[in-house]
Amino acid sequence: MSQERIESMMDEKRHFAPPADSRGRAHVSGEAAREALVRRAAEDPEGFWGERAAQLIDWFKPWDTVLDADMNEPRIEWFKGGRLNVAHNCLDRHVAGNRRNKAAIIWQGEPEEDVRVLTYQMLYDEVRRFAAVLRKMGVHKGDRVSLYMPMIPELAVAMLACARIGAVHSIVFAGFSAVSLQNRIHDCEAKVVVTADAVLRAGRRIPLKVNVDEAVRQCPSVEKVVVVNRGSLEVTMEEGRDLWWHEVMADRTLDVDRPCEEMDAEDMLFILYTSGSTGKPKGVVHTTGGYLTYAAHTTQWVFDVQDDDVYWCTADIGWITGHSYIVYGPLALGATSLMFEGVPSWPSPDRFWRIVEKFRVNIFYTAPTVVRALMREGTDWTERHDLSSLRVLGSVGEPINPEAWMWYHTHIGKGRLPIVDTWWQTETGGIMISGLPYATTLKPGSATQPLPGVDAAIVRPDGSPAGPNEGGHLVIRKPWPGMLRGIFGSPERYRSTYFERFPGMYESGDGARTDTDGYFWIMGRLDDVINVSGHRMGTAEVESALVAHPSVAEAAVVGMPHAVKGEAIYAYVTLGADAEETEELRAELRAWVRKEIGPIATPDVLQFAEGLPKTRSGKIMRRILRKIAAGATSEFGDTSTLADPGVVSDLIEGRLQLT
Ligand code: 6R9
């Protein structure tokens, strides 16, 4: 059986043609236009990227060369000799132009009544002020500033203020522990930390400043801590080190009129830590000219952002998605970016739809895990809101299984909206593989095709190109402007992680295959691919089949060692509200997968679970699930990113043996 049947499952039959560009203003309109751009970018990459950089970005001084690179070394320089400032591009030029009174950020706080609208002028004034505060504290060009903050406008202000003076920000997601924060501050030797007293989340006030106090004790580099009052929680302020945001911003002696720092295109813009295959997080480095060009370029084409749109990306700014698609991309374009402090499920599962209706959101970008969670709550919640303002939907972070795709399309997109499934990584800086809303025929579950100018390919372990439907390593064969330029402090790790295995190519670490139409199907991290009796199978494929069953809300599948097959399949299944955990259902689900994909995909073990271990960004931690499946329940490695540690002990208790 098998290989063909797995492939036929991946070969989704459903196709969705792009909607007509009836207003005649889409940035890329029609498949032919897209194809022409793909050809143009392939024939003359430097011409293509140079043109986009000139169209989208204001340069104080033009570049001497578009690209000077060698991916073997690696040495990557985009727009060398060019000079610019990111904050100038996101603010100053819009204020000087005609967007002074346009909303830059619409902020919806956790409490429904907490709404702030910052026009470009208002944001510009705040940023200039905080830039002056940082300067006064002795922060210079190249110095690092750690931001450990809730989703409040001050976070965007602090980012842009760093960019304005040429300081490098390192944002640490506010859900990380004191230890994780300490490691990150320590690694980049931050001079200043910006934080808040508390995070408001699902009706609770979670102390935040205490974690900074704990972290900074071991970080001699930190001279000042600036604290935003978000929750009026009592905090201890250390004399000489800690300062209130509202007090430093009220300082009348601040020099707010200093011009932006002129940065070189390859000067560092930010560091963002992400987990790798080893325990120590990697400080991914992004630079100025290439990153901003790429963020603006992809925001414009992938979401088709228009000047009058309200655009909403639901990510947290603590992740790369928030950096590129809440702050830098949209603001570089002069768009209106909605920022939300709360969670999708509180006070009720229609929070997102309430916000869409309230602000007449046009573009909505979220994660599959959110879609599946909301899907589980039923459509009563979606139906009570007017979602007719929506025009484009997006997905990011993990493969979106066809079932969730269809629910998103039917109940949020009302059967008519395009869904851009965007594949990319912290390291890529921006979207790499995705449909364009008015130019790509979509297949549920596929990220579709590489963007124009992105030379993505699937290769075999020896680096040779894989054929259609042959799973392999997803690599990028040509440099792109948004690519990472290093791992902070570890040039050797940078080289060996991304550029060693396949000489001259960037190794993403993901497995994927292309179908006969050249569409990309991401199979997940390569360590999530399991080999059952010599058959290569993406755990995502089995999960997708399980989730297609009406009783299943969510599923995670891992390999477990097996004496005969090499690996056996262990499935963790979370049921929908109406389903019951019975032996009948367990048998039915195994039979279901067998029917959907084939006998080799049948889970050998199927454990019902109340919840799955997830990172705070919503990614399932398969590493932990693999350990539990294998019966190795003591050594879980770094669990600091786990959203709810209680889930793990429940899973260990419910662990099943192979029978
Ligand atoms: C942007 C972001 C990167 C990893 C990546 C891949 C997975 C992201 C995906 C996707 C399938 C998509 N991933 N988008 N898998 N389809 N549309 O999430 O960055 O946090 O660094 O994660 O996420 O496995 O390698 P990051």
XYZ file of C-alpha atoms and ligand atoms in Angstrom:
685
model
C 0.000 0.000 0.000
C 1.033 2.991 1.358
C 3.477 5.282 -0.282
C 0.995 6.079 -3.041
C -1.870 6.387 -0.614
C 0.031 8.749 1.583
C 0.862 10.744 -1.451
C -2.700 10.767 -2.637
C -3.692 12.164 0.721
C -1.108 14.885 0.336
C -2.361 15.467 -3.145
C -5.359 17.442 -1.960
C -8.074 17.449 -4.560
C -9.720 20.703 -3.524
C -8.602 23.828 -5.360
C -9.642 27.410 -4.758
C -9.057 29.905 -7.531
C -8.115 33.431 -6.403
C -10.980 35.918 -6.143
C -11.252 38.465 -8.950
C -9.446 41.714 -8.248
C -12.743 43.515 -8.734
C -11.508 46.869 -7.452
C -8.553 46.643 -9.789
C -6.003 47.633 -7.191
C -4.402 44.423 -5.954
C -0.612 44.656 -5.760
C -0.266 41.422 -7.680
C -3.334 40.654 -9.726
C -3.817 37.327 -11.480
C -1.700 34.220 -11.927
C -0.045 35.496 -15.094
C 1.197 38.618 -13.302
C 2.612 36.469 -10.532
C 4.353 34.194 -12.970
C 5.872 37.156 -14.780
C 7.291 38.378 -11.456
C 8.691 34.941 -10.672
C 10.448 34.903 -14.051
C 11.717 38.443 -13.733
C 13.120 37.798 -10.232
C 14.795 34.573 -11.351
C 16.399 36.158 -14.402
C 17.609 39.288 -12.678
C 17.468 38.933 -8.893
C 19.536 42.009 -8.203
C 17.432 44.133 -10.531
C 14.280 42.806 -8.887
C 15.373 43.369 -5.284
C 16.975 46.693 -6.073
C 13.726 47.862 -7.583
C 11.689 46.753 -4.561
C 14.173 48.364 -2.141
C 13.945 51.633 -4.053
C 10.132 51.555 -4.284
C 9.466 50.699 -0.645
C 12.260 52.292 1.360
C 13.649 55.796 1.805
C 17.459 55.751 1.627
C 19.614 58.583 2.934
C 22.261 57.322 0.550
C 21.757 54.733 -2.196
C 23.648 51.443 -2.074
C 26.754 50.679 -4.112
C 25.907 47.025 -4.710
C 22.572 45.250 -4.319
C 24.119 41.958 -3.286
C 27.549 40.782 -2.357
C 27.290 37.259 -1.011
C 28.712 33.809 -0.792
C 26.554 31.265 0.987
C 29.504 28.905 1.404
C 31.437 31.114 3.796
C 28.749 32.419 4.582
C 29.010 36.129 3.853
C 25.808 37.970 3.053
C 25.669 41.708 2.336
C 22.612 43.366 0.895
C 22.496 46.986 -0.267
C 26.118 47.576 0.746
C 27.010 51.219 1.094
C 23.337 52.174 1.448
C 22.343 54.295 4.418
C 18.939 54.478 6.061
C 17.079 54.432 9.342
C 14.254 52.034 10.116
C 12.330 54.423 12.397
C 12.594 57.143 9.764
C 11.007 54.736 7.294
C 8.286 53.663 9.705
C 7.434 57.119 11.031
C 9.226 60.299 9.977
C 8.514 60.001 6.286
C 4.823 59.242 6.861
C 4.498 62.227 9.181
C 6.235 64.462 6.660
C 4.028 63.035 3.911
C 0.261 62.800 4.092
C -0.281 60.168 6.789
C 0.270 62.341 9.849
C -3.277 61.842 11.097
C -3.688 58.261 10.005
C -3.891 55.528 12.657
C -0.545 53.754 12.850
C -1.530 51.492 15.733
C -5.006 50.665 16.925
C -4.522 49.052 20.289
C -7.178 46.880 21.882
C -6.241 46.200 25.475
C -7.249 43.151 27.443
C -10.243 44.932 29.040
C -12.733 45.706 26.279
C -12.846 49.400 27.155
C -9.061 49.834 26.948
C -8.543 51.135 23.430
C -5.846 53.495 22.229
C -5.355 54.823 18.751
C -1.923 56.197 17.969
C -1.729 58.240 14.807
C 1.562 58.346 12.968
C 2.191 61.761 14.506
C 1.487 60.505 18.023
C 3.652 57.422 17.622
C 6.433 59.533 16.143
C 6.352 61.889 19.122
C 6.453 59.020 21.628
C 9.297 57.333 19.804
C 11.386 60.501 19.621
C 10.829 60.998 23.329
C 11.829 57.470 24.303
C 14.798 57.615 21.952
C 15.932 60.689 23.896
C 15.391 58.827 27.171
C 17.618 55.980 26.016
C 20.281 58.394 24.821
C 20.223 60.157 28.135
C 20.807 56.821 29.858
C 23.942 56.431 27.815
C 22.652 53.986 25.206
C 24.709 54.365 22.041
C 24.584 52.989 18.552
C 25.192 49.215 18.677
C 24.317 48.842 22.391
C 21.739 46.172 23.226
C 18.408 46.838 24.938
C 16.241 43.947 26.164
C 12.485 44.413 25.972
C 10.399 42.152 28.222
C 6.938 43.582 27.896
C 3.245 42.854 27.461
C 1.445 43.631 24.199
C 1.114 47.341 24.885
C 1.922 50.268 22.581
C 5.005 51.071 24.665
C 6.601 47.919 23.267
C 6.363 49.224 19.700
C 7.544 52.628 20.922
C 10.604 51.065 22.565
C 11.471 49.039 19.453
C 11.279 52.036 17.177
C 13.170 54.210 19.650
C 16.028 51.695 19.609
C 15.977 51.700 15.817
C 15.983 55.478 15.810
C 19.237 55.735 17.766
C 20.837 52.637 16.252
C 20.557 50.522 19.396
C 19.841 46.817 18.974
C 16.705 45.452 20.605
C 16.316 41.942 21.895
C 12.701 41.200 22.681
C 12.003 38.439 25.143
C 8.444 37.127 25.100
C 6.772 38.104 28.379
C 5.695 34.520 28.963
C 9.292 33.420 29.431
C 10.577 32.732 32.914
C 13.143 34.759 34.858
C 15.812 32.186 34.019
C 15.144 32.347 30.291
C 15.160 36.127 30.469
C 18.425 36.090 32.353
C 20.068 33.840 29.771
C 18.989 36.139 26.969
C 20.026 39.350 28.694
C 23.310 37.750 29.607
C 24.048 36.474 26.128
C 23.631 39.858 24.459
C 24.923 41.910 27.418
C 22.048 44.339 27.420
C 22.643 47.740 28.989
C 18.985 48.568 29.584
C 15.877 46.443 30.177
C 12.391 47.774 29.500
C 9.528 45.979 31.214
C 6.174 46.488 32.950
C 4.837 45.827 36.410
C 2.444 43.168 35.171
C 0.819 41.413 32.231
C -2.967 41.364 31.970
C -4.114 37.989 30.785
C -7.512 36.307 30.799
C -8.766 38.574 33.542
C -5.710 38.076 35.729
C -2.761 40.280 36.582
C 0.488 38.371 36.250
C 3.536 39.986 37.885
C 6.332 40.672 35.412
C 8.789 43.057 37.037
C 9.673 40.436 39.692
C 11.155 38.266 36.955
C 13.359 41.125 35.843
C 14.546 41.667 39.405
C 15.502 38.016 39.603
C 17.121 37.934 36.163
C 19.098 41.135 36.467
C 20.713 40.049 39.731
C 23.019 37.859 37.626
C 23.468 40.335 34.772
C 26.169 42.910 35.488
C 25.735 44.548 32.071
C 22.338 46.006 33.008
C 22.550 49.636 34.162
C 18.908 50.733 34.032
C 15.474 49.143 34.111
C 12.518 51.119 32.789
C 9.104 50.016 34.053
C 5.753 50.752 32.419
C 2.816 50.867 34.777
C 0.315 48.556 33.122
C -1.470 46.899 36.007
C -0.888 49.239 38.968
C 0.705 46.317 40.738
C 2.990 47.103 43.619
C 6.629 46.591 42.636
C 9.951 47.224 44.309
C 11.996 49.831 42.497
C 15.707 49.664 43.051
C 17.178 53.055 43.755
C 19.511 54.229 41.013
C 18.605 51.400 38.641
C 14.834 51.315 38.185
C 12.812 54.115 36.641
C 9.139 54.534 35.775
C 8.382 54.949 32.082
C 5.865 57.761 32.714
C 8.399 59.657 34.788
C 11.311 59.462 32.375
C 9.006 60.353 29.489
C 7.829 63.467 31.338
C 11.376 64.803 31.638
C 11.348 68.354 30.262
C 15.050 68.414 29.522
C 14.944 65.627 26.930
C 16.535 66.385 23.599
C 13.745 65.126 21.364
C 14.868 66.964 18.232
C 17.982 64.935 17.538
C 17.801 63.511 14.016
C 17.736 59.766 13.375
C 20.986 57.894 13.381
C 22.123 57.182 9.842
C 22.662 53.434 9.734
C 24.542 51.312 7.312
C 22.378 48.786 5.482
C 24.213 45.956 7.226
C 24.185 47.457 10.735
C 22.390 45.254 13.247
C 18.712 46.035 13.831
C 17.725 43.378 16.337
C 18.495 40.047 17.946
C 15.735 37.541 18.545
C 16.339 34.320 20.437
C 14.856 31.141 19.084
C 15.239 27.522 20.060
C 17.448 25.215 18.077
C 18.126 21.545 18.280
C 20.337 22.001 21.316
C 19.311 23.442 24.651
C 20.830 26.899 24.269
C 18.656 29.382 22.371
C 20.189 31.040 19.339
C 20.317 34.824 19.092
C 19.251 35.295 15.490
C 20.665 38.538 14.092
C 18.818 40.715 11.565
C 20.231 43.822 9.950
C 18.760 47.065 8.701
C 18.361 47.469 4.946
C 17.620 43.932 3.825
C 15.311 43.098 6.720
C 13.199 46.221 6.337
C 12.959 45.861 2.578
C 11.889 42.254 2.961
C 9.367 42.928 5.744
C 7.731 45.745 3.768
C 7.823 43.829 0.489
C 6.197 40.670 1.855
C 3.601 42.578 3.893
C 2.531 44.418 0.774
C 2.347 41.475 -1.603
C 1.281 38.599 0.640
C -1.506 40.466 2.436
C -2.265 42.927 -0.343
C -2.319 45.735 2.208
C -4.048 48.883 0.910
C -3.866 52.343 2.401
C -7.378 52.238 3.875
C -7.142 48.729 5.340
C -7.203 47.752 8.978
C -4.662 44.986 9.221
C -4.483 42.616 12.173
C -1.806 40.080 12.969
C -2.687 38.260 16.205
C 0.869 37.156 17.055
C 2.756 38.404 20.075
C 5.536 40.862 19.273
C 7.810 38.603 21.309
C 7.983 36.321 18.268
C 9.333 37.049 14.816
C 5.818 37.212 13.372
C 5.053 40.182 15.577
C 8.324 41.908 14.715
C 7.833 41.673 10.955
C 4.052 41.722 10.625
C 2.758 43.872 13.472
C 5.485 46.492 13.600
C 8.102 46.771 10.866
C 6.303 45.604 7.721
C 2.983 47.411 8.212
C 4.513 50.625 9.582
C 7.107 50.816 6.812
C 4.163 50.752 4.407
C 2.284 53.424 6.367
C -0.521 50.969 7.078
C -2.832 50.722 10.097
C -1.769 47.847 12.333
C -4.059 46.509 15.026
C -2.411 45.309 18.201
C -4.250 43.134 20.737
C -3.204 42.547 24.319
C -5.518 39.676 25.211
C -6.172 36.049 24.324
C -8.695 34.516 21.882
C -10.728 32.691 24.513
C -11.343 35.349 27.115
C -13.852 36.502 28.244
C -15.480 34.275 25.615
C -14.370 32.419 22.476
C -15.661 35.177 20.210
C -13.122 37.758 21.385
C -11.348 37.805 18.013
C -14.577 38.113 16.036
C -15.747 40.881 18.339
C -12.557 42.776 17.515
C -12.905 42.146 13.771
C -16.418 43.564 13.906
C -15.543 46.478 16.185
C -12.677 47.798 14.053
C -13.889 46.526 10.683
C -10.700 44.510 10.226
C -9.855 43.784 6.576
C -6.835 41.524 6.854
C -6.536 38.885 9.558
C -3.406 36.806 10.191
C -3.341 34.079 12.844
C -2.022 30.593 13.676
C -3.533 27.151 12.994
C -3.553 26.344 16.701
C -5.899 29.292 17.222
C -8.106 28.183 14.349
C -8.364 24.671 15.778
C -9.097 25.929 19.274
C -11.859 28.213 18.030
C -13.188 25.542 15.718
C -13.684 23.374 18.771
C -15.958 26.007 20.299
C -18.440 25.755 17.462
C -19.861 28.250 15.006
C -22.362 29.951 17.318
C -19.501 32.247 18.267
C -18.577 33.166 14.723
C -22.131 33.646 13.581
C -23.035 36.287 16.095
C -20.577 38.769 14.546
C -20.458 40.685 11.312
C -17.222 39.584 9.669
C -18.021 41.085 6.283
C -15.153 43.588 6.422
C -12.618 40.747 6.053
C -10.875 40.450 2.708
C -7.740 38.334 3.246
C -6.995 35.617 5.831
C -3.551 34.326 6.774
C -1.996 31.431 8.651
C 1.485 30.967 10.111
C 3.575 28.917 12.492
C 2.846 25.312 11.647
C 1.204 23.354 8.873
C -2.518 24.066 8.764
C -4.323 20.783 8.345
C -6.932 20.755 5.553
C -9.748 20.378 8.089
C -8.801 23.572 9.926
C -8.194 25.298 6.593
C -11.706 24.431 5.461
C -13.257 25.595 8.717
C -11.331 28.881 8.507
C -12.347 29.309 4.898
C -16.013 28.401 5.449
C -16.795 30.053 8.762
C -14.489 33.049 8.825
C -13.979 33.505 5.092
C -17.636 32.650 4.353
C -16.433 30.482 1.514
C -15.037 33.401 -0.449
C -11.829 34.691 1.149
C -8.351 33.605 0.144
C -6.186 32.099 2.909
C -2.480 32.740 2.615
C -0.646 29.920 4.362
C 2.739 31.509 4.973
C 5.813 29.381 5.559
C 8.834 31.090 7.069
C 11.073 31.170 10.135
C 12.693 33.498 12.645
C 15.812 33.094 10.536
C 14.183 34.063 7.242
C 12.977 37.419 8.603
C 9.847 37.297 6.494
C 7.516 35.088 4.493
C 9.176 32.763 1.961
C 6.530 30.386 0.655
C 2.943 31.565 0.394
C 0.075 32.191 -1.941
C -0.690 35.735 -3.057
C -4.338 36.479 -2.331
C -5.344 37.654 -5.812
C -2.911 35.571 -7.804
C -2.634 32.033 -6.466
C -4.918 29.034 -6.710
C -4.983 27.578 -3.214
C -4.934 23.992 -2.013
C -5.930 23.469 1.630
C -2.902 22.367 3.612
C -0.285 23.589 1.145
C 1.750 26.762 1.595
C 1.595 26.820 -2.232
C 4.624 28.347 -3.950
C 7.789 30.289 -3.138
C 7.381 34.036 -3.464
C 8.974 35.673 -6.510
C 12.710 35.883 -5.881
C 12.736 33.006 -3.381
C 14.638 30.019 -4.702
C 13.242 27.278 -2.471
C 13.851 23.649 -3.296
C 13.576 20.164 -1.851
C 16.823 18.237 -1.794
C 17.878 14.710 -0.894
C 20.367 14.074 1.917
C 23.170 14.254 -0.672
C 22.016 17.696 -1.826
C 20.628 16.613 -5.187
C 17.164 17.902 -6.099
C 14.259 15.650 -5.084
C 11.549 14.823 -7.580
C 7.826 15.496 -7.260
C 6.255 13.876 -4.204
C 9.636 12.887 -2.872
C 10.071 14.177 0.644
C 13.343 15.906 1.470
C 15.095 18.860 3.045
C 13.658 22.280 2.392
C 16.520 24.580 1.386
C 16.903 28.036 -0.117
C 19.463 28.256 -2.896
C 19.842 31.996 -3.327
C 20.232 34.737 -0.735
C 17.176 36.907 0.001
C 17.240 40.302 1.694
C 15.504 39.216 4.933
C 17.807 36.343 5.777
C 19.586 36.172 9.119
C 23.143 37.515 9.199
C 24.374 35.596 12.186
C 23.860 34.037 15.564
C 24.910 36.626 18.100
C 28.341 35.769 19.427
C 28.513 32.404 17.617
C 29.729 32.695 14.013
C 30.635 29.010 13.972
C 27.199 27.895 15.094
C 25.679 30.147 12.425
C 27.749 28.512 9.715
C 27.362 24.934 10.863
C 23.620 25.140 11.572
C 22.523 26.643 8.293
C 25.245 26.469 5.643
C 27.314 23.369 6.245
C 25.246 20.379 5.287
C 24.290 21.603 1.803
C 27.124 23.753 0.472
C 25.977 27.019 -1.044
C 22.430 26.642 0.306
C 20.511 27.691 3.397
C 19.184 24.683 5.314
C 15.822 25.383 6.922
C 15.628 22.255 9.068
C 12.142 21.548 7.715
C 11.062 18.618 5.632
C 8.774 19.181 2.674
C 7.759 17.871 -0.681
C 6.412 19.383 -3.836
C 3.481 17.894 -5.704
C 3.235 17.553 -9.460
C 2.010 21.180 -9.727
C 5.111 22.388 -7.916
C 3.124 23.188 -4.767
C 5.011 22.899 -1.475
C 3.704 20.714 1.349
C 5.597 21.345 4.559
C 5.999 18.188 6.595
C 7.309 19.863 9.727
C 10.694 19.900 11.353
C 12.766 17.089 10.066
C 13.045 15.567 13.466
C 9.261 15.164 13.310
C 9.480 12.863 10.367
C 9.143 9.271 11.369
C 10.175 6.170 9.564
C 7.787 3.277 9.938
C 8.893 0.059 8.325
C 11.059 1.992 5.922
C 8.269 4.378 4.954
C 8.942 8.005 5.494
C 5.961 9.779 6.973
C 5.285 13.260 8.286
C 3.701 13.214 11.683
C 1.618 16.094 10.331
C -0.001 13.733 7.869
C -1.308 11.422 10.590
C -2.345 14.386 12.693
C -4.213 15.830 9.789
C -6.122 12.574 9.319
C -6.998 12.385 13.013
C -8.160 15.955 13.157
C -10.401 15.316 10.181
C -12.490 13.016 12.416
C -15.508 14.891 13.832
C -14.731 13.853 17.427
C -11.150 15.083 17.411
C -10.125 18.594 18.385
C -6.380 18.298 18.223
C -3.793 15.589 17.716
C -0.042 15.242 18.050
C 1.826 12.305 16.646
C 5.373 11.182 17.398
C 7.538 8.212 16.653
C 8.430 5.714 19.340
C 11.143 3.072 19.082
C 9.852 -0.254 17.789
C 11.799 -3.488 17.540
C 10.408 -4.567 14.197
C 9.256 -1.467 12.398
C 12.056 0.827 13.499
C 9.514 3.330 14.694
C 5.930 2.963 15.760
C 3.322 5.694 15.792
C 2.165 7.178 19.068
C -0.798 9.535 18.844
C -2.037 11.927 21.494
C -5.613 12.978 20.863
C -7.683 15.738 22.407
C -11.400 15.292 21.867
C -14.048 17.860 21.005
C -16.551 18.956 23.633
C -19.200 16.389 22.651
C -17.024 13.292 22.354
C -16.327 10.700 25.038
C -13.126 8.802 25.700
C -14.237 5.218 25.060
C -12.506 2.099 23.771
C -14.950 2.161 20.861
C -13.817 5.589 19.858
C -10.168 4.625 20.211
C -10.715 1.708 17.821
C -12.727 3.905 15.493
C -9.971 6.513 15.303
C -7.313 3.933 14.509
C -9.556 2.505 11.801
C -10.180 6.022 10.554
C -6.506 6.781 10.071
C -6.014 3.405 8.446
C -8.773 4.330 6.051
C -7.630 7.899 5.490
C -3.971 7.182 4.837
C -3.380 3.441 4.936
C -2.445 0.668 7.341
C 1.139 1.833 7.847
C -0.155 5.113 9.228
C -2.381 3.479 11.851
C -1.370 4.718 15.284
C 0.066 1.851 17.281
C -0.827 3.648 20.450
C -3.546 6.230 20.841
C -3.731 8.113 24.090
C -6.585 10.450 24.924
C -5.272 13.661 26.418
C -6.919 16.608 28.110
C -4.305 18.935 26.667
C -1.042 18.906 24.744
C 2.264 20.415 25.883
C 2.691 23.648 23.969
C 5.104 26.483 23.913
C 3.631 29.789 24.805
C 3.584 30.604 21.118
C 1.348 27.624 20.551
C 3.739 25.110 19.055
C 3.304 21.560 20.235
C 6.464 20.379 22.000
C 6.915 17.046 20.285
C 10.242 16.527 21.984
C 8.391 16.003 25.264
C 5.742 13.832 23.655
C 8.451 11.647 22.137
C 10.026 11.173 25.557
C 6.705 10.238 27.151
C 5.913 7.845 24.317
C 9.299 6.211 24.721
C 8.745 5.838 28.462
C 11.660 8.124 29.263
C 9.731 10.300 31.651
C 12.490 11.827 33.693
C 14.671 13.841 31.337
C 12.703 16.442 29.478
C 15.523 18.908 28.872
C 14.601 22.566 28.751
C 10.912 22.953 29.571
C 11.063 26.676 30.234
C 8.978 27.471 27.159
C 6.088 25.248 28.217
C 2.807 27.168 28.568
C 1.211 24.793 31.078
C 3.582 22.353 32.809
C 0.657 20.505 34.434
C -0.210 18.969 31.093
C 2.959 16.884 31.154
C 2.277 15.024 34.390
C -1.254 14.216 33.170
C 0.180 12.765 30.007
C 2.726 10.642 31.888
C -0.051 9.287 34.060
C -2.136 8.347 31.049
C 0.728 6.825 29.104
C -0.094 3.597 27.272
C 2.157 0.704 26.335
C 2.460 -0.936 22.989
C 0.267 -4.006 22.932
C 7.213 32.345 11.454
C 7.549 31.313 12.465
C 9.542 28.333 12.246
C 9.043 26.928 12.019
C 9.345 26.449 10.639
C 8.234 25.438 10.423
C 7.057 26.039 11.149
C 6.045 28.152 10.206
C 4.648 27.355 8.747
C 5.333 26.283 9.343
C 4.180 24.795 8.023
C 3.656 27.052 7.755
N 6.188 26.817 10.247
N 5.113 28.495 9.314
N 5.095 25.006 8.974
N 3.474 25.751 7.420
N 2.920 28.012 7.154
O 6.684 30.546 12.882
O 8.857 31.271 12.873
O 8.834 30.489 15.288
O 10.944 30.496 13.878
O 9.112 28.826 13.492
O 7.621 26.890 12.142
O 8.567 24.216 11.012
O 10.622 25.883 10.573
P 9.480 30.303 13.959
